[in-house]
Every structure is written in C-alpha cells, then in structure tokens.
Amino acid sequence: MTLQIIDQVHIDTNSAISLLTEHGLLVRTENYRQHFFYHIEYNSKLVQSETLFFCKGAAFKEDYLNEAIDRGATAYVAEQSYQNGATALIVTNIQRAMALLSNAFYGFPSNDLFAIGITGTKGKTSTAYFAATALNLGTDDRTALISTLNTSLGKGDVFKSKLTTPESLDLFRYLRQAVDNGMTHLVMEVSSQSYLLDRVYSLHFGIGVFLNISSDHVGQNEHPDFANYLFCKEQLLLNSSVCVLNTQMDHFEEVYQAAKVSTAPDKIYLFGEAGSHPDLDLAYQIQSTGLAGSNFQLTGVSDRGSALMLDGEYQSSVAGDYNVGNATAAAICAAIGGVKKKTIQEAFGQVHIAGRMEVIRTQEHGTVYVDYAHDYASVKRLLAFLKGQQHQEPSQITVVLGAPGNKGVSRRPDLGKALAEERVNRVILTTDDPAFEDPQAIAAEIDAHIDHDRVGQVEYVADRREAIETAIQAARAGDLVVLAGKGTDQYQKVAGVDTPYPGDIAVVRQVVAHLEG
C-alpha cells in the first residue's frame, strides 16, 4: 500500500531545534544551515532530496548515513557526530527526538483524532476489534485501527501490521493519513515496547485501557525485569485523559495508583465481573458462553458507570468467556467516544478477529482450533475453555506450538507448565518465529518444564506444516487439535528474515482436503 505524500513543508531546521530544545533533547548543532525538509526518514534506502534523516538503532552504521546523504538528505539527527560536513542535530535520545519531530512534521495529527490506547499482556487485539467495530458503526466508518493484526486508516488503506505499535515515524505518518482520509477516531494497541523504545513519545490518548499484566516480554531484547515491564505499561495511563481499568488483573492496586498520579478520580473507570470489587463502575455478568460467542449483561454500578447508559444484554460473536471482559472495556470506550448502547450491542454481534478461535471441523479427524495464544495465561485459558465446551470428554487433545526466539524467554517454562496443568494428551513442539535461535533448542526449553507424568506424549517436529499434518492425521472423531501461536501470520521470522509461510488456517485446510477429499 502506498501512503499519500503530503506536498508541503512541514518542518525546518529552526523549528526542529526549537522543539528539541523545549523538550530537553538537543545537545548541540553542527554545520548549521537553515533547511526546509520535505521528507523525513530512518531507512537510508528510502531517502529522497531534502530529507531529514534519523540515525537510529543499535545496529546503525555510518555507511547508512553516507547513503542517505548521497540520496539527498540535507541534515541528520543522531546521538553522536559523524563529522561529514552535513548539518547535524545531536540529541540525548534519538528515539524521543524522532518521535517528537515526526509528530511535528506530520502536523500533530492526533490532535484531530479521539485516540484510544489499549495495553495488557493479553486481550489487546480482541478489545481493539470490539472497540473499533462499535466506533466504526457509530461514526459512519470514521475510525482508524492500528493493531497487531492489521492497520486500517480509512478509504481502503488497510494493510498487515509488522509491529503491535509501529515505529514512531511510521505511526505519525499513519495518523496523518487517517486524518486526511476523514477519520475522527483511533483505536490502537499500545505495547510495553512502544514506551520502552519511545515509539509513542509525545502522543496523548483520550482513553487509556489497562486490561491485565502477567510475566511476559522479559529477557533479551525486551524488558530487563518484570518491574520495568509493568512500569512501561503504566506509562499509557500517565499519558491518557481517561483511564479504564480491569479490577480483576494481577497488580491491580499498583496499576490503580499509577492511574491516580495524573488522572482525576472521576476520569478513572473500573470494570470487572459483578461482585468482584467493591468500587466497580461497570459490572458484567456472563449468562451463557459457547463456541459461537457469549451472552452477557452489563450494569452500571456507580453513578459514573450508570451515566454511560450501557445497562442491558449483549451478545458477543467472539468465542471465549474471557473475551467478555475485553468487550466490556470496549463498550466503555465506545460509550465515552459517543456511541449509543443500541449501536454497541449491534456491533458486538458482528466482530470477527482472524486467527482468534478459528474453528475447522473435519469429518474423521476431530475439530481443529487455531488461536494466537502464546503465553501461559492465554494457552491455559484457551484449553480450559475448549475442554469446558465439549459435551463429553474429548478422546484426545493434541496441541501444536512453539515459542519465538530472542524474546519472551519466560514464556517457555510457562508454556510447559500450562500444557501439564491442562493435562494435554499429546504435544507437538515446533517452529514459531525462531529469529536467531535454534528452534529445537527453544522446544527443548519448553519440554524441560513439562511434567511428563501429566502429559501423554511430547515430540518435536521442526517443520510447522509437517507438525500440523502429523497432529491432524493422527486425530480421530471426537478429538481436539489446538494450533497455538501464529494464527493467520503468513511468515516465520528466521535469522532476521520474514520467511513466507501460508498461515496455520491455510495449512489446516490443505491437510484436511488431502485427508478427506
């Protein structure tokens, strides 16, 4: 997809210097000349004439800057001098400088959007889709979405996302395009990495949603420890006018106190299951749940919650009782964003999230479920829910999964623990974005934490397609096959390269067609 290039000057050297100075980021200028920048870039291969270039990244090489200058860059921003004669803005923090100047270059587009940011270890994507569907229905399709799965900027600008939260320069470019496309609202997932790496520096949200937190994203190339992970997630609340919190999350009191630091008490909304907390503003009560979705009741408990006018019955088209809480958070956001209850009720029956609880039924090889579940909490709740939905005990449950390389190393022992606790009959460990690690070594780490007295059979099949085929071929009527982790992702991250992969759902359909004709 090609985004519109905005053909006017958006920033010049003096403006950049003033902004950086105001935010305490500028160290000094070198070879000062007044330039007018028509483009900004951090990828040297995309540089055009009259570009302001950002020297960012741990792997940055001076050769990249030289290439950018050869292609037409007239100035650069960096944390060090490269003594090449070009105008240079030397800063204390390149990530923050890039975010700030990108926001200014694109005309501070978030000022024209009612922005909703959603964070949490799990549930971000589901909540984002609930909220975006309701807001789109209530705003005549004027809501942009930036999620782990897709980015939608209006007027047909829809494309596959590469990161949960884009790099700052890309993010503000997307927001500018959304505004130019007539969007009035924005729903976006906000990862902890986006605050750790300052991708959303200078971005303020109308609503910040904090769903939950559990041990994840701690390790190499991520957060050094859980305290840092929690701190980064809490930054969303400090940069939001209204906060929406799940009272049933672990560490709720710590998160609540963080929200109170910068948010007035009447701008903090607490939600949870009915009776779960004495200070609820909006309570949900599950009436029934199944593979086709859930029916639930919303009730305003406090005066603030009642003022949302959300009391009533709702039907969600997304399976999983755990998604009712996500829908409740989305309902609060939509109501604050100006959407009426009737529209929200209608929207929740239309939500579909590709790769979430996708069901493929076979004639002779059981039922196959595809889901993005990728950590202890999500895998455990998925398996518990699926087992609870069976009219009789399934003959056998087979799970196919792996874990990504060079990130989230704490997931590996946790996955082994979840598989044992849910007493899975067969586990096929396989490849899931190994990056620069050996996928068999990753599988061995998971296996080392599986209690083999509680899990029937554990094996390793390197090729993910072969692993899926092995699981389905061995399954019989009444069995469950669960494919966790990749959902509809059409690539495997291997040695720094996005290697094409059909996606789990496509592979399942191919295998079933071959087996059953």
Coordinates of C-alpha atoms in Angstrom, one line a residue:
M1 CA 0.0 0.0 0.0
T2 CA 1.3 3.5 -0.9
L3 CA 0.5 6.3 1.5
Q4 CA -0.2 9.8 0.3
I5 CA 2.8 12.1 0.3
I6 CA 1.9 15.5 1.7
D7 CA 3.3 18.1 -0.6
Q8 CA 4.1 21.0 1.6
V9 CA 6.9 22.0 4.0
H10 CA 6.2 20.6 7.5
I11 CA 9.4 21.4 9.4
D12 CA 12.6 23.3 9.0
T13 CA 15.9 23.4 10.9
N14 CA 15.0 26.2 13.2
S15 CA 11.6 24.6 14.1
A16 CA 13.4 21.3 14.8
I17 CA 15.9 23.0 17.0
S18 CA 13.2 24.8 19.0
L19 CA 11.2 21.6 19.6
L20 CA 14.3 19.6 20.6
T21 CA 15.4 22.4 23.0
E22 CA 12.0 22.7 24.5
H23 CA 11.9 19.0 25.3
G24 CA 15.5 19.0 26.7
L25 CA 16.7 16.7 23.9
L26 CA 19.2 19.0 22.0
V27 CA 22.9 18.7 22.9
R28 CA 24.3 20.9 20.1
T29 CA 24.1 21.6 16.4
E30 CA 26.9 21.1 13.9
N31 CA 27.5 22.8 10.5
Y32 CA 24.3 24.7 11.0
R33 CA 22.4 25.7 7.9
Q34 CA 18.7 26.5 7.5
H35 CA 17.0 23.7 5.6
F36 CA 13.4 23.1 4.7
F37 CA 12.5 19.4 5.0
Y38 CA 10.0 17.9 2.6
H39 CA 10.7 14.3 3.8
I40 CA 11.8 12.5 7.0
E41 CA 13.3 9.0 7.1
Y42 CA 15.2 6.5 9.2
N43 CA 15.7 4.0 6.3
S44 CA 18.6 5.2 4.1
K45 CA 17.2 3.4 1.1
L46 CA 14.0 5.4 1.2
V47 CA 15.7 8.9 1.4
Q48 CA 14.8 11.5 -1.2
S49 CA 16.0 15.0 -1.8
E50 CA 15.6 17.5 1.1
T51 CA 15.2 14.8 3.7
L52 CA 15.8 15.0 7.5
F53 CA 17.5 11.6 8.3
F54 CA 17.4 9.9 11.7
C55 CA 20.4 7.8 12.7
K56 CA 18.7 5.2 15.0
G57 CA 19.1 1.7 16.1
A58 CA 21.7 -0.4 18.0
A59 CA 23.0 -1.8 14.7
F60 CA 23.2 1.7 12.9
K61 CA 26.3 2.1 10.7
E62 CA 27.8 5.3 9.4
D63 CA 27.5 3.8 5.9
Y64 CA 23.7 4.2 6.3
L65 CA 24.2 7.9 6.9
N66 CA 26.5 8.3 3.9
E67 CA 24.0 6.5 1.7
A68 CA 21.2 8.9 3.0
I69 CA 23.3 11.9 2.1
D70 CA 24.1 10.6 -1.3
R71 CA 20.4 10.1 -1.9
G72 CA 19.6 13.7 -0.9
A73 CA 19.4 14.0 2.9
T74 CA 20.4 17.6 3.9
A75 CA 20.6 17.1 7.6
Y76 CA 20.6 14.3 10.2
V77 CA 19.7 13.7 13.8
A78 CA 21.9 11.5 15.9
E79 CA 23.3 10.8 19.4
Q80 CA 26.8 11.3 18.1
S81 CA 28.6 13.4 15.5
Y82 CA 29.8 11.7 12.2
Q83 CA 32.0 14.7 11.1
N84 CA 30.9 14.5 7.5
G85 CA 30.1 18.2 6.9
A86 CA 26.3 17.8 6.9
T87 CA 24.0 19.8 9.2
A88 CA 23.7 17.7 12.3
L89 CA 21.3 17.9 15.3
I90 CA 23.0 16.0 18.1
V91 CA 20.5 14.8 20.7
T92 CA 20.4 12.9 24.0
N93 CA 17.8 10.4 22.9
I94 CA 17.4 9.6 19.2
Q95 CA 14.1 7.6 19.7
R96 CA 12.4 10.5 21.5
A97 CA 13.8 13.0 19.0
M98 CA 12.4 11.0 16.1
A99 CA 9.0 10.7 17.7
L100 CA 8.8 14.4 18.5
L101 CA 10.0 15.6 15.1
S102 CA 7.8 13.1 13.3
N103 CA 4.8 14.3 15.2
A104 CA 5.6 17.9 14.3
F105 CA 6.4 17.1 10.6
Y106 CA 3.0 15.5 10.1
G107 CA 1.2 18.3 11.8
F108 CA 0.4 16.7 15.2
P109 CA -2.3 14.6 13.6
S110 CA -3.5 13.0 16.9
N111 CA -4.9 16.4 17.8
D112 CA -7.6 15.7 15.3
L113 CA -8.4 12.2 16.5
F114 CA -10.2 10.9 19.6
A115 CA -7.5 8.3 20.4
I116 CA -8.0 5.2 22.4
G117 CA -4.9 3.2 23.5
I118 CA -5.2 -0.3 24.8
T119 CA -2.5 -2.2 26.7
G120 CA -2.3 -5.6 28.5
T121 CA -0.4 -8.8 28.4
K122 CA -3.3 -10.5 26.7
G123 CA -6.6 -9.3 25.2
K124 CA -5.3 -6.1 23.4
T125 CA -6.3 -7.2 19.9
S126 CA -9.7 -8.5 20.9
T127 CA -10.5 -5.4 22.8
A128 CA -9.3 -3.2 19.9
Y129 CA -11.5 -5.1 17.4
F130 CA -14.6 -4.8 19.7
A131 CA -14.0 -1.1 20.2
A132 CA -13.2 -0.3 16.5
T133 CA -16.2 -2.2 15.3
A134 CA -18.5 -0.3 17.6
L135 CA -17.0 3.0 16.9
N136 CA -17.0 2.4 13.1
L137 CA -20.7 1.6 13.3
G138 CA -21.3 4.7 15.4
T139 CA -19.2 7.1 13.4
D140 CA -20.1 6.1 9.8
D141 CA -16.8 4.3 9.3
R142 CA -14.6 7.1 10.6
T143 CA -12.5 5.1 13.0
A144 CA -8.9 4.1 12.3
L145 CA -7.4 0.9 13.8
I146 CA -3.7 0.1 14.5
S147 CA -3.5 -3.5 15.9
T148 CA -1.2 -6.5 16.0
L149 CA -3.1 -7.9 13.0
N150 CA -4.0 -5.1 10.7
T151 CA -3.7 -1.3 10.2
S152 CA -6.8 0.4 8.8
L153 CA -6.6 4.1 8.0
G154 CA -9.9 4.6 6.2
K155 CA -10.8 4.8 2.5
G156 CA -9.4 1.3 1.8
D157 CA -6.0 1.9 3.3
V158 CA -5.7 -1.5 5.1
F159 CA -2.5 -3.5 5.4
K160 CA -0.9 -6.2 7.5
S161 CA 0.9 -4.8 10.6
K162 CA 4.5 -5.5 11.2
L163 CA 4.6 -4.4 14.9
T164 CA 2.0 -4.2 17.6
T165 CA 2.8 -0.5 17.8
P166 CA 4.7 0.9 14.8
E167 CA 7.9 2.8 14.8
S168 CA 7.2 6.4 15.7
L169 CA 7.9 7.9 12.3
D170 CA 5.6 5.4 10.7
L171 CA 3.0 5.8 13.4
F172 CA 2.6 9.6 12.9
R173 CA 2.6 9.1 9.2
Y174 CA -0.3 6.7 9.6
L175 CA -2.2 9.1 11.8
R176 CA -1.7 11.9 9.3
Q177 CA -3.1 9.6 6.6
A178 CA -6.1 8.7 8.8
V179 CA -6.9 12.3 9.4
D180 CA -6.6 13.1 5.7
N181 CA -8.9 10.2 5.0
G182 CA -11.6 11.8 7.2
M183 CA -11.1 9.6 10.3
T184 CA -12.3 11.1 13.6
H185 CA -11.5 8.3 16.0
L186 CA -8.5 6.0 16.5
V187 CA -8.2 2.7 18.3
M188 CA -4.7 1.3 18.7
E189 CA -2.8 -1.4 20.7
V190 CA 0.0 0.1 22.8
S191 CA 2.7 -2.4 23.6
S192 CA 5.1 -2.1 26.5
Q193 CA 7.9 -1.9 23.9
S194 CA 6.4 1.3 22.5
Y195 CA 7.2 3.1 25.8
L196 CA 10.5 1.3 26.4
L197 CA 11.6 2.4 22.9
D198 CA 9.8 5.8 22.9
R199 CA 7.7 5.0 19.9
V200 CA 4.7 6.9 21.3
Y201 CA 6.7 9.7 22.9
S202 CA 4.6 13.0 22.6
L203 CA 1.4 11.1 21.8
H204 CA -1.5 11.7 24.2
F205 CA -4.6 9.5 24.3
G206 CA -8.2 10.4 25.1
I207 CA -8.6 7.0 26.8
G208 CA -6.0 4.5 28.1
V209 CA -7.2 1.0 28.8
F210 CA -5.2 -1.4 31.0
L211 CA -6.5 -4.9 30.7
N212 CA -4.1 -7.1 32.7
I213 CA -0.5 -8.0 33.2
S214 CA 1.4 -11.2 33.7
S215 CA 5.0 -12.2 33.4
D216 CA 6.0 -11.9 29.7
H217 CA 8.3 -10.0 27.4
V218 CA 11.1 -10.2 29.9
G219 CA 14.5 -11.2 28.5
Q220 CA 17.0 -10.5 25.7
N221 CA 16.0 -7.5 23.5
E222 CA 12.9 -6.8 25.7
H223 CA 12.4 -5.7 29.3
P224 CA 15.2 -6.4 31.8
D225 CA 12.7 -7.5 34.5
F226 CA 9.0 -7.5 35.4
A227 CA 9.2 -4.2 37.3
N228 CA 10.4 -2.5 34.1
Y229 CA 7.7 -4.3 32.1
L230 CA 5.0 -3.0 34.5
F231 CA 6.4 0.5 34.6
C232 CA 6.4 0.8 30.8
K233 CA 2.8 -0.4 30.5
E234 CA 1.7 2.1 33.2
Q235 CA 3.0 4.9 31.1
L236 CA -0.1 4.7 28.9
L237 CA -2.2 5.7 31.9
L238 CA 0.1 8.7 32.6
N239 CA -0.5 9.9 29.0
S240 CA -4.3 9.5 28.9
S241 CA -7.1 11.8 29.9
V242 CA -9.4 8.9 30.9
C243 CA -8.3 5.6 32.3
V244 CA -10.2 2.3 32.1
L245 CA -9.0 -0.5 34.4
N246 CA -9.8 -4.1 34.9
T247 CA -10.2 -4.7 38.6
Q248 CA -9.5 -8.4 38.3
M249 CA -6.0 -8.1 37.0
D250 CA -2.9 -9.1 39.0
H251 CA -1.2 -6.0 40.4
F252 CA -4.4 -4.0 40.2
E253 CA -3.6 -1.8 43.2
E254 CA -0.2 -0.8 41.7
V255 CA -1.8 0.0 38.3
Y256 CA -4.7 1.9 40.0
Q257 CA -2.2 4.1 42.0
A258 CA -0.3 4.8 38.7
A259 CA -3.5 6.0 37.1
K260 CA -4.3 8.3 40.0
V261 CA -0.9 10.1 39.6
S262 CA -2.1 12.1 36.6
T263 CA -5.9 11.3 36.3
A264 CA -8.7 12.8 38.3
P265 CA -10.7 10.1 40.2
D266 CA -13.9 10.9 38.2
K267 CA -11.9 10.1 35.0
I268 CA -11.0 6.6 36.1
Y269 CA -13.5 3.8 35.2
L270 CA -13.2 0.4 36.9
F271 CA -14.8 -2.7 35.4
G272 CA -15.0 -6.3 36.3
E273 CA -17.3 -9.3 36.9
A274 CA -20.3 -8.5 39.1
G275 CA -19.3 -8.6 42.8
S276 CA -15.5 -8.9 42.1
H277 CA -14.6 -5.5 43.5
P278 CA -16.4 -3.0 45.9
D279 CA -15.7 0.0 43.7
L280 CA -16.8 -1.2 40.3
D281 CA -18.2 1.4 37.9
L282 CA -19.5 -1.1 35.3
A283 CA -20.1 -4.8 36.0
Y284 CA -20.5 -7.7 33.6
Q285 CA -22.3 -11.0 34.2
I286 CA -21.9 -13.9 31.8
Q287 CA -25.3 -15.5 31.1
S288 CA -24.1 -18.2 28.6
T289 CA -21.0 -18.9 26.6
G290 CA -20.1 -21.2 23.8
L291 CA -18.1 -21.7 20.6
A292 CA -20.4 -19.3 18.8
G293 CA -19.9 -16.5 21.4
S294 CA -21.2 -15.3 24.7
N295 CA -24.3 -13.6 26.1
F296 CA -23.7 -11.2 29.0
Q297 CA -25.3 -8.4 31.0
L298 CA -23.8 -5.0 31.7
T299 CA -24.8 -3.0 34.7
G300 CA -23.7 0.5 35.8
V301 CA -22.8 0.2 39.5
S302 CA -21.7 3.7 40.3
D303 CA -23.2 6.9 39.2
R304 CA -20.3 7.3 36.8
G305 CA -20.9 3.8 35.4
S306 CA -24.7 4.4 35.1
A307 CA -24.1 7.6 33.2
L308 CA -22.5 5.5 30.4
M309 CA -26.1 4.2 29.8
L310 CA -24.8 0.7 28.9
D311 CA -27.2 -1.3 31.1
G312 CA -28.6 -4.2 29.1
E313 CA -28.0 -7.6 27.4
Y314 CA -25.2 -8.1 24.9
Q315 CA -24.3 -10.9 22.6
S316 CA -20.7 -11.3 21.5
S317 CA -19.8 -13.1 18.3
V318 CA -16.2 -13.8 19.6
A319 CA -15.9 -17.2 21.5
G320 CA -14.3 -17.4 24.9
D321 CA -15.8 -16.4 28.2
Y322 CA -12.5 -14.5 28.9
N323 CA -13.4 -12.1 26.0
V324 CA -16.5 -10.7 27.8
G325 CA -14.1 -8.6 29.9
N326 CA -12.5 -7.3 26.7
A327 CA -15.9 -6.5 25.3
T328 CA -16.8 -4.6 28.5
A329 CA -13.7 -2.4 28.3
A330 CA -14.5 -1.7 24.6
A331 CA -18.1 -0.8 25.5
I332 CA -16.9 1.8 28.0
C333 CA -14.5 3.3 25.3
A334 CA -17.3 3.3 22.7
A335 CA -19.7 5.0 25.0
I336 CA -17.2 7.7 26.0
G337 CA -16.5 8.1 22.3
G338 CA -20.1 9.0 21.7
V339 CA -21.6 5.6 20.5
K340 CA -25.1 4.7 21.7
K341 CA -25.9 1.4 23.5
K342 CA -28.0 0.0 20.7
T343 CA -25.2 0.5 18.2
I344 CA -22.7 -1.1 20.6
Q345 CA -25.0 -4.1 21.0
E346 CA -25.3 -4.5 17.3
A347 CA -21.6 -4.1 16.7
F348 CA -20.6 -6.8 19.2
G349 CA -22.6 -9.4 17.3
Q350 CA -20.6 -8.6 14.1
V351 CA -17.0 -8.7 15.4
H352 CA -14.7 -11.2 13.7
I353 CA -11.0 -11.5 14.5
A354 CA -9.0 -13.5 12.0
G355 CA -6.9 -16.1 13.8
R356 CA -8.8 -15.9 17.1
M357 CA -10.6 -19.1 18.0
E358 CA -10.9 -20.1 14.3
V359 CA -12.7 -23.5 14.1
I360 CA -12.2 -26.0 11.3
R361 CA -14.4 -29.1 11.7
T362 CA -13.4 -32.4 9.9
Q363 CA -15.4 -35.5 9.2
E364 CA -12.9 -38.0 10.6
H365 CA -10.1 -36.1 12.2
G366 CA -11.7 -34.2 15.1
T367 CA -12.1 -30.5 15.4
V368 CA -9.2 -28.1 14.8
Y369 CA -8.9 -24.8 16.7
V370 CA -6.4 -22.0 15.6
D371 CA -5.6 -19.2 18.0
Y372 CA -2.9 -16.7 18.7
A373 CA -2.5 -17.9 22.3
H374 CA 1.2 -17.7 23.0
D375 CA 1.9 -17.5 26.8
Y376 CA 0.9 -19.3 30.0
A377 CA -2.3 -17.3 30.6
S378 CA -3.6 -17.4 27.1
V379 CA -2.8 -21.1 26.4
K380 CA -4.2 -22.2 29.8
R381 CA -7.5 -20.3 29.4
L382 CA -7.9 -21.4 25.8
L383 CA -7.5 -25.1 26.7
A384 CA -9.7 -24.8 29.8
F385 CA -12.5 -23.1 27.7
L386 CA -12.3 -25.6 24.9
K387 CA -12.5 -28.6 27.3
G388 CA -15.4 -27.0 29.0
Q389 CA -17.3 -26.7 25.8
Q390 CA -17.3 -30.4 25.0
H391 CA -20.5 -32.3 25.5
Q392 CA -18.3 -35.2 26.5
E393 CA -14.7 -35.6 27.4
P394 CA -12.6 -35.5 24.2
S395 CA -10.9 -38.7 23.3
Q396 CA -7.6 -36.9 22.9
I397 CA -6.3 -33.3 23.0
T398 CA -3.3 -32.5 20.8
V399 CA -1.5 -29.1 21.0
V400 CA 0.9 -27.9 18.4
L401 CA 3.0 -24.9 19.5
G402 CA 6.4 -23.3 19.8
A403 CA 7.9 -20.1 21.1
P404 CA 9.6 -17.2 19.4
G405 CA 13.4 -16.7 19.5
N406 CA 15.3 -13.8 21.1
K407 CA 12.2 -12.6 23.0
G408 CA 9.8 -13.6 25.8
V409 CA 12.1 -16.3 27.1
S410 CA 10.0 -16.5 30.2
R411 CA 7.2 -17.9 28.1
R412 CA 9.0 -21.2 27.5
P413 CA 8.8 -22.7 31.0
D414 CA 5.3 -21.2 31.4
L415 CA 4.0 -22.9 28.3
G416 CA 5.3 -26.2 29.6
K417 CA 3.5 -25.6 32.9
A418 CA 0.2 -24.7 31.1
L419 CA 0.3 -27.8 29.0
A420 CA 0.8 -30.0 32.1
E421 CA -1.8 -28.3 34.2
E422 CA -4.5 -28.8 31.5
R423 CA -3.4 -32.5 31.1
V424 CA -2.9 -32.4 27.3
N425 CA -2.6 -35.9 25.8
R426 CA -0.1 -35.1 23.1
V427 CA 2.2 -32.1 22.5
I428 CA 4.0 -31.5 19.2
L429 CA 6.6 -28.8 19.7
T430 CA 7.5 -27.0 16.5
T431 CA 8.9 -23.7 15.0
D432 CA 7.3 -20.3 15.8
D433 CA 9.4 -17.3 14.7
P434 CA 12.8 -18.6 16.0
A435 CA 14.7 -15.5 14.9
F436 CA 18.4 -16.1 15.5
E437 CA 17.9 -19.1 17.9
D438 CA 17.7 -22.8 17.2
P439 CA 14.0 -23.8 17.2
Q440 CA 14.9 -27.2 18.5
A441 CA 16.7 -25.6 21.5
I442 CA 13.6 -23.5 22.1
A443 CA 11.4 -26.6 22.0
A444 CA 13.8 -28.3 24.5
E445 CA 13.4 -25.4 26.9
I446 CA 9.6 -25.8 26.8
D447 CA 9.9 -29.6 27.1
A448 CA 12.1 -29.3 30.1
H449 CA 9.2 -27.7 32.0
I450 CA 6.5 -30.2 31.0
D451 CA 5.6 -32.7 33.7
H452 CA 5.6 -35.8 31.6
D453 CA 3.6 -37.7 34.2
R454 CA 0.7 -35.4 33.4
V455 CA 1.2 -35.1 29.6
G456 CA 0.9 -38.2 27.5
Q457 CA 3.3 -37.7 24.6
V458 CA 5.8 -35.0 23.7
E459 CA 7.7 -34.8 20.4
Y460 CA 9.5 -32.3 18.2
V461 CA 8.7 -31.7 14.5
A462 CA 10.8 -28.9 13.1
D463 CA 8.6 -28.0 10.1
R464 CA 5.4 -26.4 11.3
R465 CA 3.4 -27.6 8.3
E466 CA 4.6 -31.2 9.0
A467 CA 3.8 -30.8 12.7
I468 CA 0.2 -29.7 11.9
E469 CA -0.3 -32.5 9.4
T470 CA 1.1 -35.0 11.9
A471 CA -1.4 -33.8 14.6
I472 CA -4.5 -33.8 12.3
Q473 CA -3.6 -37.1 10.6
A474 CA -3.5 -38.9 14.0
A475 CA -6.7 -37.3 15.3
R476 CA -10.0 -39.2 15.2
A477 CA -13.6 -38.1 15.5
G478 CA -14.2 -36.5 18.9
D479 CA -10.6 -35.4 19.3
L480 CA -9.4 -31.8 19.6
V481 CA -6.3 -30.4 17.8
V482 CA -5.2 -26.9 19.0
L483 CA -2.7 -24.9 17.0
A484 CA -1.4 -22.1 19.2
G485 CA 0.7 -19.1 18.5
K486 CA 0.7 -18.0 14.9
G487 CA -3.0 -17.6 13.9
T488 CA -3.1 -16.2 10.3
D489 CA 0.6 -14.9 10.3
Q490 CA 1.9 -15.6 6.9
Y491 CA 5.6 -15.6 7.7
Q492 CA 8.2 -17.2 10.0
K493 CA 10.9 -14.9 11.4
V494 CA 14.1 -16.8 10.7
A495 CA 17.6 -15.3 11.1
G496 CA 16.2 -11.7 10.6
V497 CA 14.1 -12.6 7.6
D498 CA 10.4 -12.8 7.3
T499 CA 10.2 -16.2 5.6
P500 CA 6.9 -16.9 3.7
Y501 CA 4.5 -19.3 5.4
P502 CA 0.9 -19.9 4.4
G503 CA -0.5 -19.5 7.9
D504 CA -2.0 -22.1 10.2
I505 CA -5.5 -21.9 8.9
A506 CA -4.4 -22.3 5.3
V507 CA -2.3 -25.3 6.2
V508 CA -5.2 -26.9 8.1
R509 CA -7.5 -26.6 5.1
Q510 CA -4.8 -28.1 2.8
V511 CA -4.2 -31.0 5.1
V512 CA -8.0 -31.7 5.6
A513 CA -8.7 -31.5 1.9
H514 CA -5.9 -34.0 1.3
L515 CA -7.0 -36.4 4.0
E516 CA -10.8 -36.3 3.4
G517 CA -11.0 -35.2 -0.2

